[in-house]
Amino acid sequence: MSFLQIDNLSINLGEFHLQQVSFALEQSDYLTIIGPTGAGKTILLESIIGFWKPDSGRISMENRDITDELPERRRIGIVYQDYALLPHFTVYKNIAYGLKKTEETNIREKVLDISSSLGIDHLLHRKPATLSGGEQQRAALARALVVRPKLLLMDEPLSALDPKTRRETRILLKRAIRERDTTVIHITHDMKDVWALANKVAIFREGRLLQFGSIEQVFTRPRSEFIADFVGASIFDGKVTACHSGVSTIQINGINLVSLDHADPGTEVKVAVRPEDIIVTKIPPKEISAQNIIGARLDEIVSEGNTCILKLSSGRISLDVLVANNAVERLQLEPGDEVYAIIKGANVRIV
């Protein structure tokens, strides 16, 4: 049986609710949960830790039913966005708070170990009010991890941090989690958290789990247009016209794309393409087997910090392409340019 098993979990709190949620995690999995505001993500975490009693369903951890168990008996830690540090305690006392029943020497060893892992061992004498947001967040993470919870739940723990601090905290968090072999469920709205930390992802909407699986499965094979849009993929309706030697040809609005996914001729399919899997050039490329070359018009360049989204159109097909800013400069791209979009057959996924 899996380390954590959620079976048909339902809870109705009026405005917020969960509806028959089921999934399983193995030991050391790192699950990120994404979805719109009000999707029930926080209710799920608080049901797992025991703050809410489900109307129906079952929660099992290590083959033990914990659905009705008191929160303090579950050995589950939780970290919220607002840190919830005790203001009159030093960082050391905040981290040690959950270790009251251990010997003093063991407490010191454990606090020093986790604070060193998270890069705050030099701040143990300080009060929370004197720390930066990133330092406060690492102190809150240290307090949750020092007791070695069987499962760590995190509700947007990095969202208040600036981009640089967030990147640094991700690195330290990933190392601390790996060193302690901790299983994690992490709610986030930042796709960079998903890519940098997780091996599994779940997408929620209106209290329902829409899709659960590995990063590869969910991001390259979204099950619906809503999921595709949410994870940044383009999705198209098409029809398979041929399949030979493991290569399928799919007609989409008059354009043929080849895919290395198998589908029977005549089948109506949905096809997903990720923006980072498309190459753009202004020079006509050479034809290569299992590669798609689409002539297109560059309609718009949308800046997103150090990257850009190129919005292309070809007939009735629209494509978003993710590139670095220096690629736009190097290729001297401007709206109105005629370009070529190159997509490997392996990156045209039948969903």
Tab-separated table of C-alpha atoms in Angstrom, residues 102-266:
chain	number	residue	atom	x	y	z
A	102	THR	CA	13.617	15.382	24.171
A	103	GLU	CA	16.808	15.866	26.179
A	104	GLU	CA	18.389	19.343	26.047
A	105	THR	CA	21.568	18.091	24.312
A	106	ASN	CA	19.491	16.393	21.619
A	107	ILE	CA	17.427	19.538	21.161
A	108	ARG	CA	20.537	21.632	20.510
A	109	GLU	CA	21.958	19.092	18.050
A	110	LYS	CA	18.696	18.923	16.122
A	111	VAL	CA	18.197	22.695	16.013
A	112	LEU	CA	21.778	23.257	14.833
A	113	ASP	CA	21.435	20.530	12.205
A	114	ILE	CA	18.247	21.842	10.585
A	115	SER	CA	19.211	25.517	10.905
A	116	SER	CA	22.524	24.763	9.196
A	117	SER	CA	20.708	22.944	6.365
A	118	LEU	CA	18.508	26.001	5.811
A	119	GLY	CA	21.299	28.545	6.209
A	120	ILE	CA	20.036	30.283	9.353
A	121	ASP	CA	22.377	28.849	12.008
A	122	HIS	CA	23.914	32.340	12.449
A	123	LEU	CA	20.483	33.805	13.296
A	124	LEU	CA	19.478	31.577	16.222
A	125	HIS	CA	19.874	34.382	18.789
A	126	ARG	CA	17.643	36.814	16.871
A	127	LYS	CA	13.913	37.568	17.284
A	128	PRO	CA	11.559	37.077	14.282
A	129	ALA	CA	10.888	40.819	13.906
A	130	THR	CA	14.581	41.425	13.131
A	131	LEU	CA	14.638	38.909	10.267
A	132	SER	CA	13.940	39.378	6.579
A	133	GLY	CA	10.934	37.631	5.037
A	134	GLY	CA	13.138	34.895	3.598
A	135	GLU	CA	14.848	34.317	6.949
A	136	GLN	CA	11.492	34.137	8.731
A	137	GLN	CA	10.245	31.621	6.195
A	138	ARG	CA	13.318	29.429	6.644
A	139	ALA	CA	12.856	29.597	10.414
A	140	ALA	CA	9.246	28.411	9.978
A	141	LEU	CA	10.420	25.594	7.693
A	142	ALA	CA	13.091	24.626	10.227
A	143	ARG	CA	10.499	24.486	13.024
A	144	ALA	CA	8.328	22.153	10.920
A	145	LEU	CA	11.200	19.892	9.811
A	146	VAL	CA	13.119	19.618	13.097
A	147	VAL	CA	10.548	17.186	14.531
A	148	ARG	CA	11.003	14.984	11.435
A	149	PRO	CA	7.325	14.789	10.464
A	150	LYS	CA	6.218	11.797	8.464
A	151	LEU	CA	4.493	14.238	6.108
A	152	LEU	CA	5.060	17.970	5.587
A	153	LEU	CA	2.213	20.152	4.297
A	154	MET	CA	2.960	23.631	2.931
A	155	ASP	CA	0.405	26.256	1.890
A	156	GLU	CA	2.086	28.778	-0.436
A	157	PRO	CA	5.140	29.032	1.841
A	158	LEU	CA	7.274	30.994	-0.651
A	159	SER	CA	4.710	33.338	-2.186
A	160	ALA	CA	5.645	36.423	-0.112
A	161	LEU	CA	9.332	36.242	-1.047
A	162	ASP	CA	11.076	38.253	-3.740
A	163	PRO	CA	12.273	36.234	-6.784
A	164	LYS	CA	15.934	36.037	-5.700
A	165	THR	CA	15.108	34.950	-2.131
A	166	ARG	CA	12.566	32.502	-3.481
A	167	ARG	CA	15.164	30.848	-5.717
A	168	GLU	CA	17.620	30.577	-2.829
A	169	THR	CA	14.964	29.189	-0.483
A	170	ARG	CA	13.932	26.556	-3.050
A	171	ILE	CA	17.515	25.274	-3.203
A	172	LEU	CA	17.866	25.093	0.586
A	173	LEU	CA	14.398	23.557	1.021
A	174	LYS	CA	15.046	20.878	-1.586
A	175	ARG	CA	18.301	19.898	0.115
A	176	ALA	CA	16.740	19.779	3.593
A	177	ILE	CA	13.803	17.685	2.344
A	178	ARG	CA	16.096	15.252	0.536
A	179	GLU	CA	18.412	14.852	3.545
A	180	ARG	CA	15.457	13.922	5.759
A	181	ASP	CA	13.610	11.765	3.234
A	182	THR	CA	10.443	13.783	3.903
A	183	THR	CA	7.210	13.389	1.944
A	184	VAL	CA	5.742	16.777	1.008
A	185	ILE	CA	2.463	18.270	-0.234
A	186	HIS	CA	2.977	21.887	-1.315
A	187	ILE	CA	0.279	24.306	-2.540
A	188	THR	CA	1.642	26.916	-4.929
A	189	HIS	CA	0.639	29.304	-7.700
A	190	ASP	CA	4.181	29.530	-9.076
A	191	MET	CA	5.042	27.048	-11.819
A	192	LYS	CA	8.719	27.516	-10.984
A	193	ASP	CA	8.046	25.845	-7.616
A	194	VAL	CA	6.559	22.887	-9.488
A	195	TRP	CA	9.501	22.492	-11.878
A	196	ALA	CA	12.184	23.075	-9.223
A	197	LEU	CA	10.838	20.975	-6.358
A	198	ALA	CA	8.199	18.424	-7.287
A	199	ASN	CA	8.096	14.986	-8.850
A	200	LYS	CA	4.285	14.917	-8.883
A	201	VAL	CA	1.584	17.498	-9.474
A	202	ALA	CA	-2.174	17.694	-8.882
A	203	ILE	CA	-4.551	20.199	-10.456
A	204	PHE	CA	-7.709	21.202	-8.599
A	205	ARG	CA	-10.732	23.185	-9.707
A	206	GLU	CA	-13.997	23.810	-7.836
A	207	GLY	CA	-13.208	21.169	-5.230
A	208	ARG	CA	-12.367	18.424	-7.734
A	209	LEU	CA	-9.063	16.797	-8.582
A	210	LEU	CA	-8.840	17.179	-12.359
A	211	GLN	CA	-5.499	15.485	-12.988
A	212	PHE	CA	-2.767	13.851	-10.898
A	213	GLY	CA	0.535	12.390	-12.019
A	214	SER	CA	4.182	13.030	-12.751
A	215	ILE	CA	5.296	16.434	-14.023
A	216	GLU	CA	5.838	14.880	-17.454
A	217	GLN	CA	2.354	13.339	-17.559
A	218	VAL	CA	0.420	16.413	-16.476
A	219	PHE	CA	2.393	19.118	-18.274
A	220	THR	CA	2.788	17.331	-21.606
A	221	ARG	CA	-0.498	15.381	-21.647
A	222	PRO	CA	-3.127	17.668	-20.091
A	223	ARG	CA	-6.552	16.032	-20.031
A	224	SER	CA	-8.575	19.134	-20.855
A	225	GLU	CA	-8.291	22.569	-22.390
A	226	PHE	CA	-8.584	24.102	-18.913
A	227	ILE	CA	-5.592	22.097	-17.667
A	228	ALA	CA	-3.598	22.813	-20.836
A	229	ASP	CA	-4.222	26.527	-20.444
A	230	PHE	CA	-3.373	26.414	-16.738
A	231	VAL	CA	-0.023	24.671	-17.276
A	232	GLY	CA	0.833	26.797	-20.300
A	233	ALA	CA	0.436	24.260	-23.123
A	234	SER	CA	-1.310	24.722	-26.465
A	235	ILE	CA	-3.957	22.099	-27.204
A	236	PHE	CA	-5.590	21.365	-30.574
A	237	ASP	CA	-8.335	19.140	-31.948
A	238	GLY	CA	-7.162	16.966	-34.806
A	239	LYS	CA	-7.727	13.773	-36.774
A	240	VAL	CA	-5.180	11.030	-37.384
A	241	THR	CA	-4.769	10.513	-41.116
A	242	ALA	CA	-1.967	7.918	-41.064
A	243	CYS	CA	0.262	5.895	-38.751
A	244	HIS	CA	3.401	4.176	-40.040
A	245	SER	CA	6.450	2.860	-38.181
A	246	GLY	CA	5.375	4.457	-34.910
A	247	VAL	CA	4.806	7.900	-36.446
A	248	SER	CA	1.285	9.323	-36.544
A	249	THR	CA	0.216	12.069	-38.931
A	250	ILE	CA	-2.459	14.364	-37.527
A	251	GLN	CA	-4.375	16.972	-39.479
A	252	ILE	CA	-5.191	20.104	-37.480
A	253	ASN	CA	-7.114	22.853	-39.272
A	254	GLY	CA	-5.489	22.009	-42.590
A	255	ILE	CA	-1.966	21.612	-41.179
A	256	ASN	CA	-0.326	18.185	-40.827
A	257	LEU	CA	1.729	17.460	-37.723
A	258	VAL	CA	3.683	14.279	-37.078
A	259	SER	CA	3.815	12.728	-33.610
A	260	LEU	CA	5.751	9.799	-32.190
A	261	ASP	CA	2.641	8.829	-30.216
A	262	HIS	CA	0.589	6.035	-31.762
A	263	ALA	CA	-3.050	6.484	-32.784
A	264	ASP	CA	-5.193	4.620	-35.293
A	265	PRO	CA	-6.028	6.376	-38.596
A	266	GLY	CA	-9.440	8.041	-38.483
